[in-house]
Amino acid sequence: MALAVDASRFEGVPMAPPDPILGVSEAFKADTSDLKLNLGVGAYRTEELQPAVLNVVKKAEKLMLEKGENKEYLPIEGFAAFNKATADLLLGADNPVIKQGRVATLQSLSGTGSLRLAAAFIQRYFPDAKVLISSPTWGNHKNIFNDARVPWSEYRYYDPKTVGLDFEGMIADIQAAPEGSFVLLHGCAHNPTGIDPTPEQWEKLADVIEEKKHMPFFDVAYQGFASGSLDEDASSVRLFVKRGLEVFVAQSYSKNLGLYAERIGAINVICSAPEVADRVKSQLKRLARPMYSNPPIHGAKIVANVVGDPTMFGEWKEEMEQMAGRIKNVRQKLYDSLTEKDQSGKDWSFILSQIGMFSFTGLNRPQSDNMTDKWHIYMTKDGRISLAGLNLAKCEYLADAIIDSFHNVN
Ligand code: KET
């Protein structure tokens, strides 16, 4: 028999607001309309709008099953073959920093967990430093640094007037920051804007970061998804490493291998000398141990198998190009539909110049609300839509909704 409880010890615990990104998926699930479309979370769907497991992942899993591998704990730093594969993929296998043993790599809980681990490291060893983050940025960045008690401030990034990069503002803010700040940079396919610096601008950024003795800190969640090429999408990181700088890089395999729920990624710290890398790695392990002890094995083995086998690696690249290609097709079709339907003369070409999974539509909060409330199109309130959740059949409907929201809602 249950006893009545008239006073809870949790009276002081208020209801938390829904997450601005993952909360959108929850709201989408609750909508019973046939028209509904989930363009909230950045997760790849097929042309049938279904989630899919890559064929090469199924192949790797089959091999793993056949080998009958065990479920023993991994070491704190993760699966050795994964750590090698992930650093090779990021930096290029023949990168001198790898040969010289200057990279500390720890398998961690996907991109988020890797960022969080690095944030804990910053808090412990650079307690006076702050992190500079782009305005706008991926919604979770601020939570990660807040929870790790690392102070942060924003640098200008997006210019709504040009619907492009505010490069002057970005440089000025990074230059004005206290020497030795950490500068968080999106390696490619900036989320949510889809606008990346050009190669020349990356060089200029590296000049300023080097001059100010800042620490570049890359978040690489879309390697291969911006251009379709793994090497090209890593060129920003490699440019900083080539200059001999010390660099932090968080990696995720959620998007490019579709391993969202496996929580597989890594934190890499490129250091000035091998003995520095050893010390940094030892402290990252020390931070990871009381947080989650050691990382999960399944995703690590998939990545190690796919990247380590030339045939499967080739198959992965093909599938990634297909995914990136499908997103490019819907991007084009959305642009075509908007220009065809919208008679106002508005220039929609920014949609074509943005890259990666998202389009930053410029819709404000009430307009984004209209997209959801009236049109059953679920998106984040900053005006971001995930094109990975769109198909050709829905482009015209989406264009109608955007035109209505843009012109009829203030
Ligand atoms: N960095 C960026 C820039 C990013 O967009 C994501 C995920 C992550 C890191 C973390 O992904 P993980 O699965 O922890 O490796 N972004 C999508 C999903 C999310 O918000 O968690 C998104 O923006 O929709």
Coordinates of C-alpha atoms and ligand atoms in Angstrom, one line a residue:
M1 CA 0.0 0.0 0.0
A2 CA 1.4 3.4 -1.0
L3 CA 1.8 6.0 1.6
A4 CA 0.5 9.5 0.9
V5 CA 3.3 12.0 0.6
D6 CA 2.2 15.5 1.4
A7 CA 5.5 17.3 1.2
S8 CA 8.2 16.6 -1.3
R9 CA 11.8 17.2 -0.7
F10 CA 11.9 18.5 -4.3
E11 CA 9.8 21.6 -3.7
G12 CA 12.8 23.7 -4.5
V13 CA 13.3 22.1 -7.9
P14 CA 11.6 24.1 -10.6
M15 CA 10.6 22.8 -14.1
A16 CA 13.4 23.3 -16.6
P17 CA 12.6 24.8 -19.9
P18 CA 12.7 22.4 -22.9
D19 CA 16.0 22.2 -24.8
P20 CA 16.0 24.7 -27.7
I21 CA 17.1 22.0 -30.1
L22 CA 16.2 18.5 -28.7
G23 CA 12.9 20.0 -27.3
V24 CA 11.8 20.7 -30.8
S25 CA 11.9 16.9 -31.6
E26 CA 9.7 16.3 -28.6
A27 CA 7.2 18.9 -29.7
F28 CA 7.2 17.4 -33.2
K29 CA 6.4 13.9 -31.9
A30 CA 3.4 15.3 -30.1
D31 CA 1.9 17.0 -33.3
T32 CA -0.7 14.8 -35.0
S33 CA -0.9 16.7 -38.3
D34 CA 0.0 14.9 -41.5
L35 CA 1.7 18.1 -42.7
K36 CA 4.3 18.1 -40.0
L37 CA 7.9 18.3 -40.8
N38 CA 10.9 18.2 -38.4
L39 CA 13.6 20.6 -39.5
G40 CA 14.8 21.1 -35.9
V41 CA 17.6 18.8 -35.0
G42 CA 20.6 18.3 -37.3
A43 CA 20.1 14.6 -38.1
Y44 CA 20.2 13.1 -41.6
R45 CA 17.0 11.7 -43.1
T46 CA 16.5 9.9 -46.4
E47 CA 14.4 11.2 -49.2
E48 CA 11.6 9.3 -47.5
L49 CA 12.4 11.3 -44.4
Q50 CA 13.4 8.2 -42.5
P51 CA 16.5 7.9 -40.3
A52 CA 19.0 5.5 -41.9
V53 CA 22.0 3.5 -40.8
L54 CA 24.9 3.7 -43.3
N55 CA 25.6 0.5 -45.3
V56 CA 29.2 0.7 -44.3
V57 CA 28.2 0.8 -40.6
K58 CA 26.0 -2.3 -41.0
K59 CA 28.9 -4.0 -42.7
A60 CA 31.3 -3.1 -39.9
E61 CA 28.8 -4.2 -37.3
K62 CA 28.3 -7.6 -39.0
L63 CA 32.1 -8.1 -39.0
M64 CA 32.2 -7.2 -35.3
L65 CA 29.4 -9.7 -34.5
E66 CA 31.1 -12.4 -36.4
K67 CA 34.3 -11.9 -34.5
G68 CA 32.4 -12.3 -31.3
E69 CA 34.1 -9.4 -29.5
N70 CA 33.8 -9.0 -25.7
K71 CA 32.4 -6.2 -23.6
E72 CA 35.3 -5.6 -21.3
Y73 CA 35.9 -2.1 -20.1
L74 CA 38.0 0.1 -22.4
P75 CA 40.9 2.0 -20.9
I76 CA 40.0 5.5 -19.7
E77 CA 41.4 7.0 -22.9
G78 CA 39.3 4.7 -25.0
F79 CA 39.9 2.3 -27.8
A80 CA 43.5 2.6 -29.1
A81 CA 42.7 1.8 -32.7
F82 CA 39.9 4.4 -32.7
N83 CA 42.2 7.1 -31.2
K84 CA 44.7 6.5 -33.9
A85 CA 42.1 6.5 -36.7
T86 CA 40.4 9.6 -35.4
A87 CA 43.6 11.6 -35.2
D88 CA 44.7 10.4 -38.7
L89 CA 41.4 11.4 -40.1
L90 CA 41.5 14.8 -38.6
L91 CA 45.1 15.8 -39.2
G92 CA 46.1 13.5 -42.1
A93 CA 47.9 10.2 -41.3
D94 CA 51.3 11.7 -42.5
N95 CA 51.0 14.8 -40.4
P96 CA 54.4 15.3 -38.6
V97 CA 52.6 16.1 -35.3
I98 CA 51.3 12.5 -35.3
K99 CA 54.7 11.0 -36.1
Q100 CA 56.3 13.2 -33.4
G101 CA 53.8 11.9 -30.8
R102 CA 52.6 15.5 -30.1
V103 CA 48.8 14.7 -30.2
A104 CA 46.9 13.8 -27.0
T105 CA 43.8 12.0 -28.1
L106 CA 41.0 10.7 -25.8
Q107 CA 37.9 8.9 -27.1
S108 CA 35.0 10.7 -25.4
L109 CA 31.2 10.9 -25.4
S110 CA 30.8 12.3 -28.9
G111 CA 31.2 16.0 -29.7
T112 CA 29.4 17.2 -26.7
G113 CA 31.2 15.0 -24.2
S114 CA 34.6 15.9 -25.8
L115 CA 33.8 19.6 -25.6
R116 CA 32.7 19.2 -22.0
L117 CA 35.9 17.4 -21.1
A118 CA 38.0 20.1 -22.7
A119 CA 36.0 22.7 -20.8
A120 CA 36.7 20.9 -17.5
F121 CA 40.4 20.9 -18.4
I122 CA 40.3 24.6 -19.2
Q123 CA 38.6 25.3 -15.8
R124 CA 41.2 23.3 -14.0
Y125 CA 44.4 24.5 -15.7
F126 CA 43.5 27.9 -17.1
P127 CA 41.2 29.2 -14.4
D128 CA 41.7 32.8 -15.4
A129 CA 41.1 32.3 -19.1
K130 CA 37.9 32.9 -21.0
V131 CA 36.5 31.2 -24.0
L132 CA 35.4 33.3 -27.0
I133 CA 32.5 31.9 -28.9
S134 CA 30.9 33.1 -32.1
S135 CA 27.6 35.0 -32.2
P136 CA 25.5 33.1 -32.9
T137 CA 26.7 29.5 -32.2
W138 CA 25.4 26.0 -31.6
G139 CA 23.0 26.4 -28.7
N140 CA 24.7 24.0 -26.4
H141 CA 28.1 25.7 -26.4
K142 CA 27.1 28.2 -23.8
N143 CA 25.6 25.5 -21.5
I144 CA 28.8 23.5 -21.8
F145 CA 31.0 26.3 -20.6
N146 CA 28.5 27.5 -18.0
D147 CA 28.2 24.1 -16.4
A148 CA 32.0 23.8 -16.5
R149 CA 32.3 27.2 -14.8
V150 CA 34.4 28.6 -17.7
P151 CA 33.7 32.3 -18.4
W152 CA 32.9 33.1 -22.0
S153 CA 32.1 36.0 -24.2
E154 CA 31.0 36.3 -27.8
Y155 CA 32.8 37.6 -30.9
R156 CA 30.9 39.0 -33.8
Y157 CA 30.4 36.4 -36.6
Y158 CA 27.1 36.8 -38.5
D159 CA 26.1 40.1 -40.2
P160 CA 22.3 40.1 -40.8
K161 CA 22.7 43.0 -43.2
T162 CA 24.9 41.1 -45.6
V163 CA 23.6 37.7 -44.5
G164 CA 27.3 36.8 -44.5
L165 CA 30.3 36.8 -42.3
D166 CA 31.2 39.9 -40.3
F167 CA 34.9 39.2 -40.7
E168 CA 36.1 42.7 -39.6
G169 CA 34.0 42.4 -36.4
M170 CA 35.2 38.9 -35.8
I171 CA 38.9 39.9 -36.1
A172 CA 38.4 43.0 -34.0
D173 CA 36.7 41.1 -31.1
I174 CA 39.3 38.3 -31.1
Q175 CA 42.1 41.0 -31.2
A176 CA 40.5 42.9 -28.3
A177 CA 40.1 39.8 -26.0
P178 CA 42.6 39.3 -23.2
E179 CA 45.8 37.6 -24.3
G180 CA 45.7 33.8 -23.9
S181 CA 41.9 33.4 -24.4
F182 CA 40.5 30.2 -25.9
V183 CA 38.9 30.9 -29.3
L184 CA 36.2 28.4 -30.1
L185 CA 35.9 27.9 -33.9
H186 CA 33.7 25.7 -36.0
G187 CA 36.0 23.6 -38.1
C188 CA 33.6 23.7 -41.1
A189 CA 29.9 24.2 -41.8
H190 CA 29.3 26.7 -39.0
N191 CA 26.2 25.9 -37.0
P192 CA 23.7 27.6 -37.3
T193 CA 24.7 30.1 -40.0
G194 CA 26.2 27.7 -42.7
I195 CA 28.8 30.5 -43.3
D196 CA 32.5 29.6 -43.1
P197 CA 35.6 31.9 -43.4
T198 CA 37.4 31.6 -46.7
P199 CA 40.9 30.1 -46.8
E200 CA 42.5 33.6 -46.8
Q201 CA 40.3 34.6 -43.8
W202 CA 41.4 31.5 -41.9
E203 CA 45.0 32.6 -42.5
K204 CA 44.2 36.0 -41.2
L205 CA 42.5 34.5 -38.1
A206 CA 45.5 32.4 -37.4
D207 CA 47.7 35.5 -37.6
V208 CA 45.6 37.3 -35.0
I209 CA 45.2 34.2 -32.7
E210 CA 49.0 33.6 -32.9
E211 CA 49.8 37.2 -32.2
K212 CA 47.5 37.3 -29.2
K213 CA 48.8 34.0 -27.9
H214 CA 45.2 32.7 -27.9
M215 CA 44.5 29.0 -28.0
P216 CA 42.5 27.8 -31.0
F217 CA 39.8 25.4 -30.0
F218 CA 38.0 23.7 -32.8
D219 CA 34.6 22.0 -32.8
V220 CA 34.6 19.6 -35.7
A221 CA 31.1 18.0 -35.9
Y222 CA 30.6 18.0 -39.7
Q223 CA 33.9 16.8 -41.2
G224 CA 32.9 15.6 -44.7
F225 CA 29.5 17.2 -44.6
A226 CA 30.4 20.7 -45.7
S227 CA 32.2 19.9 -49.0
G228 CA 31.7 16.1 -49.2
S229 CA 35.5 15.8 -48.7
L230 CA 37.0 14.7 -45.4
D231 CA 40.4 16.4 -46.1
E232 CA 38.9 19.7 -47.4
D233 CA 36.7 20.0 -44.3
A234 CA 39.7 19.5 -42.0
S235 CA 41.8 22.2 -43.8
S236 CA 41.0 24.9 -41.2
V237 CA 42.4 22.8 -38.4
R238 CA 45.4 21.6 -40.4
L239 CA 46.3 25.2 -41.2
F240 CA 46.6 26.1 -37.5
V241 CA 48.5 22.9 -36.8
K242 CA 50.9 23.5 -39.6
R243 CA 51.9 26.8 -38.1
G244 CA 53.1 24.9 -35.0
L245 CA 50.4 26.2 -32.7
E246 CA 49.0 24.2 -29.9
V247 CA 45.3 23.4 -30.7
F248 CA 42.3 21.8 -29.1
V249 CA 39.9 19.8 -31.4
A250 CA 36.7 18.1 -30.4
Q251 CA 35.4 15.6 -32.9
S252 CA 32.0 14.0 -33.5
Y253 CA 30.9 11.0 -35.6
S254 CA 27.2 11.7 -35.1
K255 CA 26.7 13.3 -38.5
N256 CA 29.3 12.0 -40.8
L257 CA 28.9 8.3 -39.9
G258 CA 25.4 8.7 -38.7
L259 CA 26.3 7.3 -35.3
Y260 CA 24.2 9.8 -33.3
A261 CA 23.2 7.5 -30.5
E262 CA 26.5 5.7 -30.2
R263 CA 28.0 8.8 -28.6
I264 CA 31.4 8.5 -30.4
G265 CA 33.9 11.3 -30.7
A266 CA 37.2 12.5 -29.4
I267 CA 39.1 15.3 -27.8
N268 CA 42.5 16.0 -29.4
V269 CA 45.1 18.3 -28.0
I270 CA 48.0 19.1 -30.4
C271 CA 50.9 20.0 -28.2
S272 CA 54.4 21.6 -28.7
A273 CA 56.3 18.4 -27.6
P274 CA 55.5 14.7 -27.0
E275 CA 56.1 15.0 -23.3
V276 CA 53.6 17.9 -23.1
A277 CA 51.1 15.7 -24.9
D278 CA 51.7 12.9 -22.4
R279 CA 51.1 15.2 -19.5
V280 CA 47.9 16.7 -21.0
K281 CA 46.6 13.3 -21.8
S282 CA 47.2 12.1 -18.3
Q283 CA 45.2 15.0 -16.9
L284 CA 42.3 14.5 -19.4
K285 CA 42.2 10.9 -18.2
R286 CA 42.1 12.1 -14.6
L287 CA 39.1 14.3 -15.4
A288 CA 37.3 11.6 -17.4
R289 CA 37.6 8.9 -14.7
P290 CA 35.3 10.4 -12.1
M291 CA 32.9 11.8 -14.7
Y292 CA 32.1 8.6 -16.7
S293 CA 35.1 6.3 -16.1
N294 CA 35.7 5.1 -19.6
P295 CA 33.9 5.5 -22.9
P296 CA 31.6 3.0 -24.8
I297 CA 33.1 0.5 -27.2
H298 CA 30.6 -0.1 -29.9
G299 CA 30.9 3.2 -31.9
A300 CA 34.7 3.2 -31.4
K301 CA 35.0 -0.2 -33.1
I302 CA 32.8 0.9 -36.0
V303 CA 34.9 4.0 -36.6
A304 CA 38.2 2.0 -36.2
N305 CA 37.0 -0.7 -38.6
V306 CA 35.7 1.7 -41.3
V307 CA 38.6 4.1 -41.2
G308 CA 41.2 1.3 -40.9
D309 CA 40.0 -0.7 -43.9
P310 CA 40.6 0.8 -47.3
T311 CA 37.5 -0.8 -48.9
M312 CA 35.1 0.3 -46.2
F313 CA 36.8 3.7 -46.0
G314 CA 36.0 4.2 -49.7
E315 CA 32.5 3.0 -49.2
W316 CA 32.0 5.5 -46.4
K317 CA 33.3 8.4 -48.5
E318 CA 30.8 7.4 -51.2
E319 CA 27.9 7.3 -48.8
M320 CA 28.9 10.6 -47.3
E321 CA 29.1 12.3 -50.7
Q322 CA 25.6 10.9 -51.3
M323 CA 24.3 12.5 -48.1
A324 CA 26.0 15.8 -48.8
G325 CA 24.7 15.6 -52.4
R326 CA 21.1 15.0 -51.2
I327 CA 21.3 18.1 -49.0
K328 CA 22.7 20.2 -51.8
N329 CA 19.7 19.1 -54.0
V330 CA 17.1 20.2 -51.5
R331 CA 19.0 23.4 -50.9
Q332 CA 18.8 24.1 -54.6
K333 CA 15.1 23.1 -54.9
L334 CA 14.2 25.3 -51.9
Y335 CA 15.9 28.2 -53.4
D336 CA 14.2 27.6 -56.8
S337 CA 10.8 27.3 -55.1
L338 CA 11.3 30.5 -53.1
T339 CA 12.4 32.6 -56.1
E340 CA 9.6 31.2 -58.2
K341 CA 6.9 31.8 -55.7
D342 CA 8.0 35.0 -54.0
Q343 CA 7.0 38.0 -56.0
S344 CA 8.5 40.6 -53.7
G345 CA 11.9 40.7 -55.3
K346 CA 13.7 39.5 -52.2
D347 CA 17.1 38.0 -52.8
W348 CA 17.1 34.4 -51.5
S349 CA 20.6 33.5 -52.9
F350 CA 22.0 33.4 -49.3
I351 CA 20.4 29.9 -49.1
L352 CA 22.7 28.7 -51.9
S353 CA 25.9 30.2 -50.4
Q354 CA 25.3 28.6 -47.0
I355 CA 26.9 25.2 -46.6
G356 CA 26.4 22.1 -44.5
M357 CA 23.3 20.6 -42.9
F358 CA 21.5 23.9 -42.1
S359 CA 20.1 27.0 -43.6
F360 CA 19.9 30.1 -41.5
T361 CA 16.7 31.6 -42.9
G362 CA 16.8 35.0 -41.1
L363 CA 13.3 34.3 -39.8
N364 CA 12.9 35.9 -36.3
R365 CA 11.2 34.3 -33.3
P366 CA 7.6 35.2 -34.1
Q367 CA 8.1 34.2 -37.7
S368 CA 9.6 30.9 -36.6
D369 CA 6.7 30.4 -34.3
N370 CA 4.3 30.9 -37.2
M371 CA 6.2 28.2 -39.2
T372 CA 5.4 25.8 -36.4
D373 CA 2.0 27.0 -35.2
K374 CA 0.4 27.5 -38.6
W375 CA 2.4 25.3 -40.9
H376 CA 3.5 22.4 -38.6
I377 CA 7.2 23.0 -39.6
Y378 CA 9.4 22.4 -36.6
M379 CA 12.6 24.4 -36.4
T380 CA 14.8 26.1 -33.9
K381 CA 13.6 29.6 -32.8
D382 CA 16.8 31.3 -34.1
G383 CA 15.5 30.7 -37.6
R384 CA 17.6 27.7 -38.4
I385 CA 16.2 24.9 -40.5
S386 CA 17.9 21.5 -40.9
L387 CA 18.0 20.7 -44.6
A388 CA 19.0 17.1 -43.7
G389 CA 15.4 16.7 -42.6
L390 CA 13.9 18.0 -45.8
N391 CA 13.1 16.2 -49.1
L392 CA 12.4 17.4 -52.6
A393 CA 8.7 16.7 -52.3
K394 CA 8.3 19.1 -49.3
C395 CA 10.4 22.0 -50.7
E396 CA 7.4 23.9 -52.2
Y397 CA 5.4 23.5 -49.0
L398 CA 8.3 24.8 -47.1
A399 CA 8.8 27.7 -49.5
D400 CA 5.1 28.7 -49.0
A401 CA 5.5 28.6 -45.3
I402 CA 8.7 30.7 -45.3
I403 CA 7.2 33.3 -47.7
D404 CA 4.0 33.5 -45.5
S405 CA 6.0 33.9 -42.3
F406 CA 8.5 36.3 -43.7
H407 CA 6.0 38.7 -45.3
N408 CA 2.9 38.3 -43.0
V409 CA 4.5 38.1 -39.6
N410 CA 6.6 40.8 -38.0
Ligands
KET1 N1 29.1 20.7 -32.2 C1 28.2 21.2 -33.1 C2 28.6 22.4 -33.8 C3 27.0 20.6 -33.2 O1 26.1 21.1 -34.1 C4 26.6 19.4 -32.5 C5 25.3 18.8 -32.6 C6 27.6 18.9 -31.6 C7 28.8 19.6 -31.5 C8 27.4 17.7 -30.8 O2 27.0 16.6 -31.4 P1 27.2 15.1 -30.7 O3 26.1 14.3 -31.1 O4 27.3 15.4 -29.2 O5 28.5 14.6 -31.2 N2 24.3 19.4 -33.1 C9 23.0 19.0 -33.4 C10 22.4 18.1 -32.4 C11 22.3 18.7 -31.0 O6 22.0 19.8 -30.8 O7 22.7 17.9 -30.1 C12 22.1 20.2 -33.8 O8 22.6 21.3 -33.7 O9 20.9 20.0 -34.1

